[in-house]
PDB file of C-alpha atoms in Angstrom:
ATOM      1  CA  MET A   1     102.321  78.435  89.261  1.00  0.00           C
ATOM      2  CA  ARG A   2     102.517  76.852  85.816  1.00  0.00           C
ATOM      3  CA  SER A   3     104.449  73.625  86.424  1.00  0.00           C
ATOM      4  CA  LYS A   4     102.804  70.391  87.465  1.00  0.00           C
ATOM      5  CA  ASN A   5     105.410  69.177  89.945  1.00  0.00           C
ATOM      6  CA  ILE A   6     107.964  70.603  92.346  1.00  0.00           C
ATOM      7  CA  THR A   7     111.564  69.455  92.121  1.00  0.00           C
ATOM      8  CA  LEU A   8     112.689  69.129  95.717  1.00  0.00           C
ATOM      9  CA  VAL A   9     116.326  68.650  94.767  1.00  0.00           C
ATOM     10  CA  SER A  10     116.491  71.999  92.980  1.00  0.00           C
ATOM     11  CA  PHE A  11     114.553  73.584  95.842  1.00  0.00           C
ATOM     12  CA  LEU A  12     117.151  72.381  98.348  1.00  0.00           C
ATOM     13  CA  LEU A  13     119.914  73.613  96.063  1.00  0.00           C
ATOM     14  CA  LEU A  14     118.386  77.070  96.058  1.00  0.00           C
ATOM     15  CA  PHE A  15     118.300  76.979  99.870  1.00  0.00           C
ATOM     16  CA  THR A  16     122.012  76.232  99.897  1.00  0.00           C
ATOM     17  CA  ILE A  17     122.775  79.088  97.507  1.00  0.00           C
ATOM     18  CA  THR A  18     120.789  81.687  99.452  1.00  0.00           C
ATOM     19  CA  THR A  19     121.515  80.900 103.088  1.00  0.00           C
ATOM     20  CA  SER A  20     123.620  83.918 103.951  1.00  0.00           C
ATOM     21  CA  CYS A  21     123.871  87.659 103.305  1.00  0.00           C
ATOM     22  CA  ASN A  22     127.623  87.132 103.346  1.00  0.00           C
ATOM     23  CA  SER A  23     127.658  84.854 100.297  1.00  0.00           C
ATOM     24  CA  ASN A  24     129.950  85.515  97.329  1.00  0.00           C
ATOM     25  CA  LEU A  25     126.981  86.361  95.111  1.00  0.00           C
ATOM     26  CA  THR A  26     126.565  89.897  93.837  1.00  0.00           C
ATOM     27  CA  GLU A  27     123.322  91.714  94.591  1.00  0.00           C
ATOM     28  CA  GLU A  28     122.028  91.084  91.064  1.00  0.00           C
ATOM     29  CA  GLU A  29     122.925  87.382  91.254  1.00  0.00           C
ATOM     30  CA  ARG A  30     121.243  87.043  94.645  1.00  0.00           C
ATOM     31  CA  LEU A  31     118.032  88.696  93.421  1.00  0.00           C
ATOM     32  CA  ALA A  32     118.029  86.392  90.392  1.00  0.00           C
ATOM     33  CA  GLU A  33     118.329  83.344  92.674  1.00  0.00           C
ATOM     34  CA  TYR A  34     115.514  84.677  94.861  1.00  0.00           C
ATOM     35  CA  ALA A  35     113.282  85.037  91.800  1.00  0.00           C
ATOM     36  CA  LYS A  36     114.005  81.405  90.832  1.00  0.00           C
ATOM     37  CA  HIS A  37     113.273  80.339  94.398  1.00  0.00           C
ATOM     38  CA  GLU A  38     109.906  82.116  94.332  1.00  0.00           C
ATOM     39  CA  VAL A  39     108.937  80.412  91.088  1.00  0.00           C
ATOM     40  CA  GLU A  40     109.850  77.004  92.528  1.00  0.00           C
ATOM     41  CA  PHE A  41     107.734  77.691  95.595  1.00  0.00           C
ATOM     42  CA  LEU A  42     104.749  78.679  93.468  1.00  0.00           C
ATOM     43  CA  LYS A  43     105.023  75.476  91.431  1.00  0.00           C
ATOM     44  CA  GLY A  44     104.688  73.427  94.583  1.00  0.00           C
ATOM     45  CA  PHE A  45     102.045  75.637  96.183  1.00  0.00           C
ATOM     46  CA  LYS A  46      99.723  75.293  93.184  1.00  0.00           C
ATOM     47  CA  HIS A  47      99.200  71.555  93.676  1.00  0.00           C
ATOM     48  CA  TRP A  48      97.545  70.127  96.768  1.00  0.00           C
ATOM     49  CA  GLU A  49      99.829  67.086  96.962  1.00  0.00           C
ATOM     50  CA  THR A  50     102.974  69.264  97.129  1.00  0.00           C
ATOM     51  CA  ARG A  51     101.599  72.338  98.918  1.00  0.00           C
ATOM     52  CA  LYS A  52     102.416  71.289 102.476  1.00  0.00           C
ATOM     53  CA  VAL A  53     106.032  70.521 101.597  1.00  0.00           C
ATOM     54  CA  ALA A  54     106.378  73.745  99.610  1.00  0.00           C
ATOM     55  CA  ILE A  55     105.036  75.862 102.480  1.00  0.00           C
ATOM     56  CA  GLU A  56     107.395  74.280 104.980  1.00  0.00           C
ATOM     57  CA  LYS A  57     110.322  74.885 102.615  1.00  0.00           C
ATOM     58  CA  PHE A  58     109.283  78.493 102.210  1.00  0.00           C
ATOM     59  CA  LYS A  59     109.072  79.032 105.965  1.00  0.00           C
ATOM     60  CA  ASN A  60     112.498  77.475 106.396  1.00  0.00           C
ATOM     61  CA  TRP A  61     113.863  79.812 103.748  1.00  0.00           C
ATOM     62  CA  LEU A  62     112.541  82.857 105.634  1.00  0.00           C
ATOM     63  CA  VAL A  63     114.037  81.560 108.888  1.00  0.00           C
ATOM     64  CA  GLU A  64     117.426  80.494 107.525  1.00  0.00           C
ATOM     65  CA  ASP A  65     118.150  83.293 105.052  1.00  0.00           C
ATOM     66  CA  THR A  66     118.288  86.690 106.765  1.00  0.00           C
ATOM     67  CA  CYS A  67     118.618  88.476 103.422  1.00  0.00           C
ATOM     68  CA  THR A  68     114.914  87.800 102.743  1.00  0.00           C
ATOM     69  CA  PHE A  69     114.181  90.552 105.275  1.00  0.00           C
ATOM     70  CA  TYR A  70     115.046  93.024 102.501  1.00  0.00           C
ATOM     71  CA  TYR A  71     113.370  91.211  99.594  1.00  0.00           C
ATOM     72  CA  ASP A  72     109.914  92.215  98.283  1.00  0.00           C
ATOM     73  CA  PHE A  73     108.779  88.790  96.932  1.00  0.00           C
ATOM     74  CA  PRO A  74     106.992  90.236  93.869  1.00  0.00           C
ATOM     75  CA  TYR A  75     105.876  86.858  92.473  1.00  0.00           C
ATOM     76  CA  LEU A  76     104.338  85.724  95.760  1.00  0.00           C
ATOM     77  CA  LYS A  77     102.543  89.021  96.347  1.00  0.00           C
ATOM     78  CA  ASP A  78     100.952  88.874  92.910  1.00  0.00           C
ATOM     79  CA  SER A  79     100.258  85.144  92.623  1.00  0.00           C
ATOM     80  CA  MET A  80      99.234  84.015  96.110  1.00  0.00           C
ATOM     81  CA  ASN A  81      98.313  87.265  97.824  1.00  0.00           C
ATOM     82  CA  ILE A  82     101.029  87.022 100.450  1.00  0.00           C
ATOM     83  CA  SER A  83     100.893  89.915 102.913  1.00  0.00           C
ATOM     84  CA  ILE A  84     104.206  91.450 104.027  1.00  0.00           C
ATOM     85  CA  VAL A  85     104.163  94.308 106.551  1.00  0.00           C
ATOM     86  CA  ASN A  86     107.074  96.109 108.188  1.00  0.00           C
ATOM     87  CA  SER A  87     107.433  98.184 111.335  1.00  0.00           C
ATOM     88  CA  ILE A  88     108.313 101.846 110.810  1.00  0.00           C
ATOM     89  CA  ASP A  89     111.656 101.430 112.601  1.00  0.00           C
ATOM     90  CA  GLY A  90     112.669  98.614 110.231  1.00  0.00           C
ATOM     91  CA  ASN A  91     113.103  96.038 112.994  1.00  0.00           C
ATOM     92  CA  VAL A  92     110.083  93.781 112.423  1.00  0.00           C
ATOM     93  CA  ARG A  93     108.551  92.156 109.347  1.00  0.00           C
ATOM     94  CA  ILE A  94     105.486  89.876 109.401  1.00  0.00           C
ATOM     95  CA  TYR A  95     104.506  87.505 106.580  1.00  0.00           C
ATOM     96  CA  SER A  96     100.952  86.123 106.264  1.00  0.00           C
ATOM     97  CA  TRP A  97      99.327  83.903 103.641  1.00  0.00           C
ATOM     98  CA  ASP A  98      96.345  81.579 103.376  1.00  0.00           C
ATOM     99  CA  ASP A  99      97.252  77.927 102.782  1.00  0.00           C
ATOM    100  CA  TYR A 100      93.687  77.257 101.532  1.00  0.00           C
ATOM    101  CA  SER A 101      93.186  74.245 103.788  1.00  0.00           C
ATOM    102  CA  GLY A 102      90.302  75.703 105.782  1.00  0.00           C
ATOM    103  CA  GLY A 103      87.508  76.239 103.279  1.00  0.00           C
ATOM    104  CA  THR A 104      85.632  79.326 104.504  1.00  0.00           C
ATOM    105  CA  MET A 105      88.038  79.448 107.440  1.00  0.00           C
ATOM    106  CA  LEU A 106      91.167  81.527 106.849  1.00  0.00           C
ATOM    107  CA  CYS A 107      94.098  79.266 107.718  1.00  0.00           C
ATOM    108  CA  CYS A 108      97.082  81.570 107.657  1.00  0.00           C
ATOM    109  CA  GLU A 109     100.712  80.599 107.764  1.00  0.00           C
ATOM    110  CA  ASN A 110     102.895  83.221 109.438  1.00  0.00           C
ATOM    111  CA  VAL A 111     106.556  84.041 109.905  1.00  0.00           C
ATOM    112  CA  ILE A 112     107.904  86.978 111.904  1.00  0.00           C
ATOM    113  CA  GLN A 113     111.383  88.273 111.136  1.00  0.00           C
ATOM    114  CA  TYR A 114     112.981  90.715 113.556  1.00  0.00           C
ATOM    115  CA  ARG A 115     116.220  92.479 114.361  1.00  0.00           C
ATOM    116  CA  SER A 116     117.873  92.030 117.761  1.00  0.00           C
ATOM    117  CA  ASP A 117     121.358  93.140 118.799  1.00  0.00           C
ATOM    118  CA  GLY A 118     122.274  93.793 115.189  1.00  0.00           C
ATOM    119  CA  LYS A 119     121.235  90.290 114.076  1.00  0.00           C
ATOM    120  CA  LEU A 120     118.223  89.225 112.049  1.00  0.00           C
ATOM    121  CA  LYS A 121     116.176  86.370 113.486  1.00  0.00           C
ATOM    122  CA  ALA A 122     112.880  84.678 112.656  1.00  0.00           C
ATOM    123  CA  PHE A 123     109.928  83.068 114.390  1.00  0.00           C
ATOM    124  CA  LYS A 124     107.633  80.515 112.752  1.00  0.00           C
ATOM    125  CA  GLY A 125     104.157  81.589 113.748  1.00  0.00           C
ATOM    126  CA  ALA A 126     101.851  84.551 114.301  1.00  0.00           C
ATOM    127  CA  VAL A 127     101.962  87.044 117.165  1.00  0.00           C
ATOM    128  CA  CYS A 128      99.298  84.972 118.938  1.00  0.00           C
ATOM    129  CA  ASP A 129     101.713  82.003 118.858  1.00  0.00           C
ATOM    130  CA  ILE A 130     104.654  83.761 120.528  1.00  0.00           C
ATOM    131  CA  GLU A 131     103.998  82.371 123.999  1.00  0.00           C
ATOM    132  CA  ALA A 132     101.794  79.433 123.002  1.00  0.00           C
ATOM    133  CA  THR A 133     102.739  75.811 123.617  1.00  0.00           C
ATOM    134  CA  GLN A 134     103.641  73.613 120.647  1.00  0.00           C
ATOM    135  CA  LYS A 135     100.238  71.916 120.878  1.00  0.00           C
ATOM    136  CA  GLU A 136      98.477  75.272 120.749  1.00  0.00           C
ATOM    137  CA  LYS A 137     100.584  76.356 117.767  1.00  0.00           C
ATOM    138  CA  GLU A 138      99.618  73.196 115.888  1.00  0.00           C
ATOM    139  CA  HIS A 139      95.940  74.114 116.296  1.00  0.00           C
ATOM    140  CA  SER A 140      96.360  77.825 115.586  1.00  0.00           C
ATOM    141  CA  SER A 141      94.707  79.119 112.419  1.00  0.00           C
ATOM    142  CA  GLY A 142      97.073  82.080 112.327  1.00  0.00           C
ATOM    143  CA  CYS A 143      95.967  85.487 111.094  1.00  0.00           C
ATOM    144  CA  LYS A 144      96.515  88.029 108.354  1.00  0.00           C
ATOM    145  CA  THR A 145      98.494  90.957 109.759  1.00  0.00           C
ATOM    146  CA  ASN A 146      97.641  94.177 107.939  1.00  0.00           C
ATOM    147  CA  LYS A 147      99.652  96.724 109.934  1.00  0.00           C
ATOM    148  CA  ILE A 148     102.363  97.012 112.569  1.00  0.00           C
ATOM    149  CA  HIS A 149     102.122 100.048 114.852  1.00  0.00           C
ATOM    150  CA  THR A 150     105.268 101.083 116.733  1.00  0.00           C
ATOM    151  CA  PHE A 151     105.307 102.867 120.110  1.00  0.00           C
ATOM    152  CA  GLN A 152     108.008 103.897 122.553  1.00  0.00           C
ATOM    153  CA  ARG A 153     107.042 103.691 126.205  1.00  0.00           C
ATOM    154  CA  ASN A 154     108.240 106.206 128.763  1.00  0.00           C
ATOM    155  CA  ASP A 155     110.603 103.523 130.070  1.00  0.00           C
ATOM    156  CA  SER A 156     112.214 103.444 126.565  1.00  0.00           C
ATOM    157  CA  THR A 157     110.755 100.018 125.681  1.00  0.00           C
ATOM    158  CA  ILE A 158     109.745  99.732 122.017  1.00  0.00           C
ATOM    159  CA  VAL A 159     106.366  98.010 121.679  1.00  0.00           C
ATOM    160  CA  TYR A 160     104.921  96.703 118.418  1.00  0.00           C
ATOM    161  CA  VAL A 161     101.154  96.312 118.005  1.00  0.00           C
ATOM    162  CA  ALA A 162     100.069  93.956 115.223  1.00  0.00           C
ATOM    163  CA  ASP A 163      96.702  94.804 113.654  1.00  0.00           C
ATOM    164  CA  SER A 164      95.416  91.462 112.353  1.00  0.00           C
ATOM    165  CA  TYR A 165      92.374  89.833 110.761  1.00  0.00           C
ATOM    166  CA  HIS A 166      90.955  86.397 111.638  1.00  0.00           C
ATOM    167  CA  ARG A 167      88.214  84.381 109.944  1.00  0.00           C
ATOM    168  CA  ALA A 168      86.853  81.257 111.604  1.00  0.00           C
ATOM    169  CA  SER A 169      84.083  80.897 109.017  1.00  0.00           C
ATOM    170  CA  SER A 170      82.195  82.974 106.483  1.00  0.00           C
ATOM    171  CA  MET A 171      79.998  84.268 109.310  1.00  0.00           C
ATOM    172  CA  TYR A 172      82.521  84.587 112.142  1.00  0.00           C
ATOM    173  CA  THR A 173      85.344  87.062 111.726  1.00  0.00           C
ATOM    174  CA  SER A 174      87.393  89.323 113.964  1.00  0.00           C
ATOM    175  CA  ILE A 175      90.122  91.936 114.063  1.00  0.00           C
ATOM    176  CA  GLU A 176      92.708  92.048 116.824  1.00  0.00           C
ATOM    177  CA  LEU A 177      95.411  94.312 118.240  1.00  0.00           C
ATOM    178  CA  SER A 178      98.258  92.285 119.783  1.00  0.00           C
ATOM    179  CA  ALA A 179     101.228  93.861 121.577  1.00  0.00           C
ATOM    180  CA  PHE A 180     104.733  92.405 121.612  1.00  0.00           C
ATOM    181  CA  CYS A 181     108.329  93.517 122.026  1.00  0.00           C
ATOM    182  CA  ILE A 182     111.879  92.263 121.468  1.00  0.00           C
ATOM    183  CA  THR A 183     113.788  91.531 124.672  1.00  0.00           C
ATOM    184  CA  ASN A 184     116.816  89.348 125.336  1.00  0.00           C
ATOM    185  CA  GLY A 185     116.965  88.405 121.678  1.00  0.00           C
ATOM    186  CA  LYS A 186     113.412  87.014 121.613  1.00  0.00           C
ATOM    187  CA  LEU A 187     109.859  88.075 120.828  1.00  0.00           C
ATOM    188  CA  ASN A 188     107.764  88.549 123.966  1.00  0.00           C
ATOM    189  CA  ILE A 189     104.110  89.403 124.510  1.00  0.00           C
ATOM    190  CA  VAL A 190     103.510  92.736 126.298  1.00  0.00           C
ATOM    191  CA  GLU A 191     100.936  91.698 128.887  1.00  0.00           C
ATOM    192  CA  ASP A 192     100.017  95.200 130.106  1.00  0.00           C
ATOM    193  CA  MET A 193      99.575  97.221 126.909  1.00  0.00           C
ATOM    194  CA  PHE A 194      95.791  97.726 127.072  1.00  0.00           C
ATOM    195  CA  VAL A 195      93.416  98.633 129.906  1.00  0.00           C
ATOM    196  CA  SER A 196      89.816  97.667 129.077  1.00  0.00           C
ATOM    197  CA  PRO A 197      86.563  99.519 130.001  1.00  0.00           C
ATOM    198  CA  HIS A 198      86.331  97.235 133.050  1.00  0.00           C
ATOM    199  CA  GLY A 199      89.926  97.828 134.114  1.00  0.00           C
ATOM    200  CA  LYS A 200      91.259  94.509 132.812  1.00  0.00           C
ATOM    201  CA  ILE A 201      94.922  94.752 131.818  1.00  0.00           C
ATOM    202  CA  THR A 202      95.789  92.707 128.750  1.00  0.00           C
ATOM    203  CA  SER A 203      98.091  92.291 125.751  1.00  0.00           C
ATOM    204  CA  GLU A 204      95.331  92.431 123.160  1.00  0.00           C
ATOM    205  CA  VAL A 205      92.040  93.958 122.096  1.00  0.00           C
ATOM    206  CA  THR A 206      89.624  91.994 119.903  1.00  0.00           C
ATOM    207  CA  THR A 207      86.450  92.895 118.022  1.00  0.00           C
ATOM    208  CA  ILE A 208      84.286  89.977 116.858  1.00  0.00           C
ATOM    209  CA  TYR A 209      81.749  90.128 114.044  1.00  0.00           C
ATOM    210  CA  PHE A 210      79.104  87.482 113.396  1.00  0.00           C
ATOM    211  CA  TYR A 211      79.149  88.192 109.671  1.00  0.00           C
ATOM    212  CA  SER A 212      81.675  88.421 106.865  1.00  0.00           C
ATOM    213  CA  MET A 213      84.279  91.198 106.945  1.00  0.00           C
ATOM    214  CA  ASP A 214      86.890  92.351 104.450  1.00  0.00           C
ATOM    215  CA  GLU A 215      90.331  90.778 105.006  1.00  0.00           C
ATOM    216  CA  ASP A 216      91.826  94.281 104.886  1.00  0.00           C
ATOM    217  CA  GLU A 217      89.647  95.499 107.776  1.00  0.00           C
ATOM    218  CA  THR A 218      91.753  97.272 110.413  1.00  0.00           C
ATOM    219  CA  PHE A 219      91.400  99.432 113.498  1.00  0.00           C
ATOM    220  CA  PHE A 220      91.543 103.192 112.969  1.00  0.00           C
ATOM    221  CA  TYR A 221      94.477 104.826 114.743  1.00  0.00           C
ATOM    222  CA  ASP A 222      94.444 108.604 115.261  1.00  0.00           C
ATOM    223  CA  LYS A 223      98.109 109.633 115.311  1.00  0.00           C
ATOM    224  CA  GLU A 224      97.365 113.184 116.412  1.00  0.00           C
ATOM    225  CA  PHE A 225      95.705 112.156 119.661  1.00  0.00           C
ATOM    226  CA  GLN A 226      97.354 108.687 119.890  1.00  0.00           C
ATOM    227  CA  ILE A 227      93.994 106.955 120.064  1.00  0.00           C
ATOM    228  CA  PHE A 228      92.829 103.562 118.785  1.00  0.00           C
ATOM    229  CA  HIS A 229      89.155 103.545 117.728  1.00  0.00           C
ATOM    230  CA  VAL A 230      87.886 100.066 118.595  1.00  0.00           C
ATOM    231  CA  PRO A 231      84.481  98.979 117.181  1.00  0.00           C
ATOM    232  CA  GLN A 232      82.221  96.989 119.477  1.00  0.00           C
ATOM    233  CA  SER A 233      81.667  93.303 118.750  1.00  0.00           C
ATOM    234  CA  THR A 234      78.416  92.994 116.815  1.00  0.00           C
ATOM    235  CA  GLU A 235      75.970  90.720 115.066  1.00  0.00           C
ATOM    236  CA  GLU A 236      74.511  91.608 111.694  1.00  0.00           C
ATOM    237  CA  THR A 237      71.386  93.455 112.807  1.00  0.00           C
ATOM    238  CA  ASP A 238      70.291  97.020 112.079  1.00  0.00           C
ATOM    239  CA  GLU A 239      70.731  97.949 115.729  1.00  0.00           C
ATOM    240  CA  SER A 240      74.165  96.361 116.104  1.00  0.00           C
ATOM    241  CA  ILE A 241      75.479  97.826 112.858  1.00  0.00           C
ATOM    242  CA  LYS A 242      74.392 101.250 114.070  1.00  0.00           C
ATOM    243  CA  ALA A 243      76.120 100.600 117.417  1.00  0.00           C
ATOM    244  CA  ARG A 244      79.301  99.719 115.560  1.00  0.00           C
ATOM    245  CA  ASP A 245      79.641 103.401 114.616  1.00  0.00           C
ATOM    246  CA  LEU A 246      80.148 104.194 118.316  1.00  0.00           C
ATOM    247  CA  ASN A 247      83.719 103.070 118.991  1.00  0.00           C
ATOM    248  CA  TYR A 248      85.536 102.430 122.233  1.00  0.00           C
ATOM    249  CA  LEU A 249      88.534 104.736 122.489  1.00  0.00           C
ATOM    250  CA  TYR A 250      91.911 103.672 123.871  1.00  0.00           C
ATOM    251  CA  ARG A 251      94.426 106.483 124.359  1.00  0.00           C
ATOM    252  CA  PHE A 252      98.184 106.089 124.820  1.00  0.00           C
ATOM    253  CA  ASN A 253      99.346 107.643 128.087  1.00  0.00           C
ATOM    254  CA  GLY A 254     103.035 107.138 127.426  1.00  0.00           C
ATOM    255  CA  TYR A 255     103.052 103.609 128.810  1.00  0.00           C
ATOM    256  CA  GLN A 256      99.839 101.831 127.770  1.00  0.00           C
ATOM    257  CA  PHE A 257      96.563 102.329 125.956  1.00  0.00           C
ATOM    258  CA  VAL A 258      93.798 103.084 128.459  1.00  0.00           C
ATOM    259  CA  TYR A 259      90.074 103.113 127.690  1.00  0.00           C
ATOM    260  CA  PHE A 260      88.588 106.531 128.422  1.00  0.00           C
ATOM    261  CA  GLY A 261      85.238 106.586 126.635  1.00  0.00           C
ATOM    262  CA  ASN A 262      83.592 106.466 123.237  1.00  0.00           C
ATOM    263  CA  ASP A 263      83.373 108.699 120.189  1.00  0.00           C
ATOM    264  CA  GLU A 264      80.730 110.922 121.790  1.00  0.00           C
ATOM    265  CA  ASP A 265      82.906 111.389 124.873  1.00  0.00           C
ATOM    266  CA  PHE A 266      85.825 112.384 122.661  1.00  0.00           C
ATOM    267  CA  ILE A 267      83.771 114.966 120.790  1.00  0.00           C
ATOM    268  CA  GLY A 268      82.210 116.307 123.991  1.00  0.00           C
ATOM    269  CA  LYS A 269      85.460 116.621 125.929  1.00  0.00           C
ATOM    270  CA  ARG A 270      87.336 118.219 123.006  1.00  0.00           C
ATOM    271  CA  ILE A 271      90.504 116.495 124.185  1.00  0.00           C
ATOM    272  CA  ILE A 272      93.713 118.426 123.608  1.00  0.00           C
ATOM    273  CA  LYS A 273      97.125 116.806 123.286  1.00  0.00           C
TER     274      LYS A 273
END
């Protein structure tokens, strides 16, 4: 992020060089080109007048070059706090970064890379954009995905649950679990992954806070009992903060996560696997 201007011609040249894992470049040569590409992106991202173009170029790079699925992007992680998370089975990778256009609002750009039928593909957008219309995507503020949980249903479907952070303002934040899968070569929302306390079947669970929260805030998942601990939505009052310690519990039954009580219920029932 030290140069004043971005050279679009050289940026496009780098795209051409790194468009395929099957190129004639050696691994060392490819990594060297990737490092140059990162530096070029950072030059453009630093300046407001070139940031939008630089971000779009970067997203195109992630979509067009499947080799980036295996690259760690050390310069971007250190210099612009880009978040990169991978699923445990190695089939999904989600990129998130703030484009700094929202002030106290976190305006995240997102790209999801995924493996389907032995091929690597990419989707421009967050999990919440998977089944959104183009108009909705244009107005989406994205999210910072901190974790990807992976589950296999008893019908053999692999479901991914993105644990993400949203910030609409300094005093309005939320964390969200969003379920999706890969079917027919595409990303699809899993509409029936969660069953709420009121019996509502949905693809997501959201906790809203009317005060500032850490961007690394996530839901606690108990692997032993396969339970998500979901805090209640709260305002910043002594009573509500105390209530936040009493989580809703969603337990995986082999097909979906079903609400069965709170922390006190869990302790009282002494649930055994």
